[in-house]
C-alpha cells in the first residue's frame, strides 16, 4: 500500500508542478508538461511491478502512436478559445475531437496491421 501511495503522490506532484509553473510562465509550464515525465514514470512503475521489458516496450510503442491524436487537443483548444468560444465549451469540444482522433488512429493502426 505504501508503494501505491508513493506512486500516486509522485505523479500528483508532477501535475501540480506544471500548473504552478504555468501560473508564473506559460513557456516554463509548457516545457515541464511537454516532457514525457508521466510516460517515463509509468514505464518505471510497470517495470518495477512486472520486471517485463516486453510490456514496457509495448507501452512505449502505444504511447508513441497515441501521442499523435492527442495533439488534436493542443491544436483545437487554442483555436476555439481565440475564436471567443467559452473555456468549458472549448475544452469539451477539444476533448470530443481528441476522442474522435483516438478512434480514427486506432482504426488506422488496425488497418495497417499495427497492434498496440
mmCIF file of C-alpha atoms in Angstrom:
data_model
loop_
_atom_site.group_PDB
_atom_site.id
_atom_site.type_symbol
_atom_site.label_atom_id
_atom_site.label_comp_id
_atom_site.label_asym_id
_atom_site.label_seq_id
_atom_site.Cartn_x
_atom_site.Cartn_y
_atom_site.Cartn_z
ATOM 1 C CA UNK A 1 0.000 0.000 0.000
ATOM 2 C CA UNK A 2 2.891 2.355 0.761
ATOM 3 C CA UNK A 3 4.270 1.741 -2.730
ATOM 4 C CA UNK A 4 0.964 2.667 -4.404
ATOM 5 C CA UNK A 5 0.699 5.775 -2.223
ATOM 6 C CA UNK A 6 4.229 6.790 -3.247
ATOM 7 C CA UNK A 7 3.334 6.354 -6.928
ATOM 8 C CA UNK A 8 0.193 8.478 -6.558
ATOM 9 C CA UNK A 9 1.985 11.218 -4.625
ATOM 10 C CA UNK A 10 4.910 11.473 -7.032
ATOM 11 C CA UNK A 11 2.648 11.556 -10.070
ATOM 12 C CA UNK A 12 0.375 14.143 -8.414
ATOM 13 C CA UNK A 13 3.348 16.359 -7.588
ATOM 14 C CA UNK A 14 4.202 16.490 -11.293
ATOM 15 C CA UNK A 15 0.709 17.696 -12.225
ATOM 16 C CA UNK A 16 0.755 20.351 -9.508
ATOM 17 C CA UNK A 17 4.260 21.452 -10.564
ATOM 18 C CA UNK A 18 3.045 22.044 -14.116
ATOM 19 C CA UNK A 19 0.050 24.110 -13.039
ATOM 20 C CA UNK A 20 2.104 26.164 -10.572
ATOM 21 C CA UNK A 21 4.868 26.773 -13.117
ATOM 22 C CA UNK A 22 2.311 27.809 -15.739
ATOM 23 C CA UNK A 23 0.975 30.497 -13.370
ATOM 24 C CA UNK A 24 4.388 32.131 -13.471
ATOM 25 C CA UNK A 25 5.347 31.399 -17.062
ATOM 26 C CA UNK A 26 3.311 29.720 -19.786
ATOM 27 C CA UNK A 27 6.551 28.718 -21.500
ATOM 28 C CA UNK A 28 8.025 27.104 -18.379
ATOM 29 C CA UNK A 29 4.759 25.290 -17.667
ATOM 30 C CA UNK A 30 4.643 24.091 -21.268
ATOM 31 C CA UNK A 31 8.220 22.850 -21.119
ATOM 32 C CA UNK A 32 7.537 20.831 -17.979
ATOM 33 C CA UNK A 33 4.259 19.478 -19.361
ATOM 34 C CA UNK A 34 5.795 18.533 -22.701
ATOM 35 C CA UNK A 35 8.498 16.403 -21.123
ATOM 36 C CA UNK A 36 7.052 12.885 -21.060
ATOM 37 C CA UNK A 37 7.551 12.558 -17.287
ATOM 38 C CA UNK A 38 4.255 10.777 -16.772
ATOM 39 C CA UNK A 39 5.091 8.282 -19.506
ATOM 40 C CA UNK A 40 8.562 7.686 -18.095
ATOM 41 C CA UNK A 41 7.144 7.203 -14.613
ATOM 42 C CA UNK A 42 4.533 4.787 -15.969
ATOM 43 C CA UNK A 43 7.265 2.765 -17.684
ATOM 44 C CA UNK A 44 9.349 2.726 -14.499
ATOM 45 C CA UNK A 45 6.357 1.664 -12.371
ATOM 46 C CA UNK A 46 5.443 -1.027 -14.911
ATOM 47 C CA UNK A 47 8.976 -2.405 -14.978
ATOM 48 C CA UNK A 48 9.297 -2.370 -11.174
ATOM 49 C CA UNK A 49 5.893 -4.054 -10.840
ATOM 50 C CA UNK A 50 6.407 -6.717 -13.526
ATOM 51 C CA UNK A 51 10.090 -6.863 -14.487
ATOM 52 C CA UNK A 52 8.775 -7.450 -18.009
ATOM 53 C CA UNK A 53 10.670 -5.434 -20.617
ATOM 54 C CA UNK A 54 8.292 -6.578 -23.372
ATOM 55 C CA UNK A 55 5.372 -4.938 -21.532
ATOM 56 C CA UNK A 56 7.418 -1.750 -21.200
ATOM 57 C CA UNK A 57 8.269 -1.884 -24.915
ATOM 58 C CA UNK A 58 4.583 -2.342 -25.823
ATOM 59 C CA UNK A 59 3.625 0.562 -23.569
ATOM 60 C CA UNK A 60 6.265 2.803 -25.171
ATOM 61 C CA UNK A 61 5.082 1.830 -28.654
ATOM 62 C CA UNK A 62 1.462 2.501 -27.727
ATOM 63 C CA UNK A 63 2.376 5.884 -26.283
ATOM 64 C CA UNK A 64 4.220 6.771 -29.487
ATOM 65 C CA UNK A 65 1.216 6.043 -31.708
ATOM 66 C CA UNK A 66 -1.309 7.669 -29.378
ATOM 67 C CA UNK A 67 0.643 10.896 -28.889
ATOM 68 C CA UNK A 68 -0.292 11.811 -32.451
ATOM 69 C CA UNK A 69 -4.079 12.004 -31.928
ATOM 70 C CA UNK A 70 -3.585 13.692 -28.553
ATOM 71 C CA UNK A 71 -2.125 16.668 -30.412
ATOM 72 C CA UNK A 72 -5.644 17.455 -31.659
ATOM 73 C CA UNK A 73 -6.440 18.830 -28.198
ATOM 74 C CA UNK A 74 -3.499 21.226 -28.291
ATOM 75 C CA UNK A 75 -4.431 22.494 -31.744
ATOM 76 C CA UNK A 76 -8.200 22.758 -31.350
ATOM 77 C CA UNK A 77 -8.354 24.282 -27.849
ATOM 78 C CA UNK A 78 -6.395 27.478 -28.593
ATOM 79 C CA UNK A 79 -8.206 27.896 -31.914
ATOM 80 C CA UNK A 80 -11.609 27.715 -30.220
ATOM 81 C CA UNK A 81 -10.558 29.977 -27.348
ATOM 82 C CA UNK A 82 -9.178 32.594 -29.747
ATOM 83 C CA UNK A 83 -12.458 32.463 -31.674
ATOM 84 C CA UNK A 84 -14.180 33.600 -28.470
ATOM 85 C CA UNK A 85 -15.748 30.271 -27.537
ATOM 86 C CA UNK A 86 -16.297 29.857 -23.780
ATOM 87 C CA UNK A 87 -13.483 27.956 -21.982
ATOM 88 C CA UNK A 88 -15.555 24.963 -20.867
ATOM 89 C CA UNK A 89 -17.260 24.660 -24.240
ATOM 90 C CA UNK A 90 -13.877 24.865 -25.972
ATOM 91 C CA UNK A 91 -12.433 22.269 -23.644
ATOM 92 C CA UNK A 92 -15.381 19.907 -24.126
ATOM 93 C CA UNK A 93 -15.247 20.279 -27.902
ATOM 94 C CA UNK A 94 -11.481 19.770 -27.934
ATOM 95 C CA UNK A 95 -11.804 16.647 -25.809
ATOM 96 C CA UNK A 96 -14.529 15.313 -28.116
ATOM 97 C CA UNK A 97 -12.343 15.978 -31.162
ATOM 98 C CA UNK A 98 -9.430 14.265 -29.440
ATOM 99 C CA UNK A 99 -11.530 11.198 -28.620
ATOM 100 C CA UNK A 100 -12.595 11.038 -32.269
ATOM 101 C CA UNK A 101 -8.932 11.316 -33.303
ATOM 102 C CA UNK A 102 -8.042 8.432 -30.964
ATOM 103 C CA UNK A 103 -10.717 6.231 -32.526
ATOM 104 C CA UNK A 104 -9.549 7.217 -36.014
ATOM 105 C CA UNK A 105 -5.933 6.414 -35.107
ATOM 106 C CA UNK A 106 -6.842 3.039 -33.600
ATOM 107 C CA UNK A 107 -8.864 2.191 -36.711
ATOM 108 C CA UNK A 108 -5.994 3.279 -38.987
ATOM 109 C CA UNK A 109 -3.454 1.278 -36.990
ATOM 110 C CA UNK A 110 -5.701 -1.791 -37.158
ATOM 111 C CA UNK A 111 -5.984 -1.399 -40.945
ATOM 112 C CA UNK A 112 -2.180 -1.137 -41.149
ATOM 113 C CA UNK A 113 -1.778 -4.290 -39.080
ATOM 114 C CA UNK A 114 -0.162 -2.472 -36.155
ATOM 115 C CA UNK A 115 -1.206 -3.762 -32.746
ATOM 116 C CA UNK A 116 -0.799 -1.745 -29.590
#
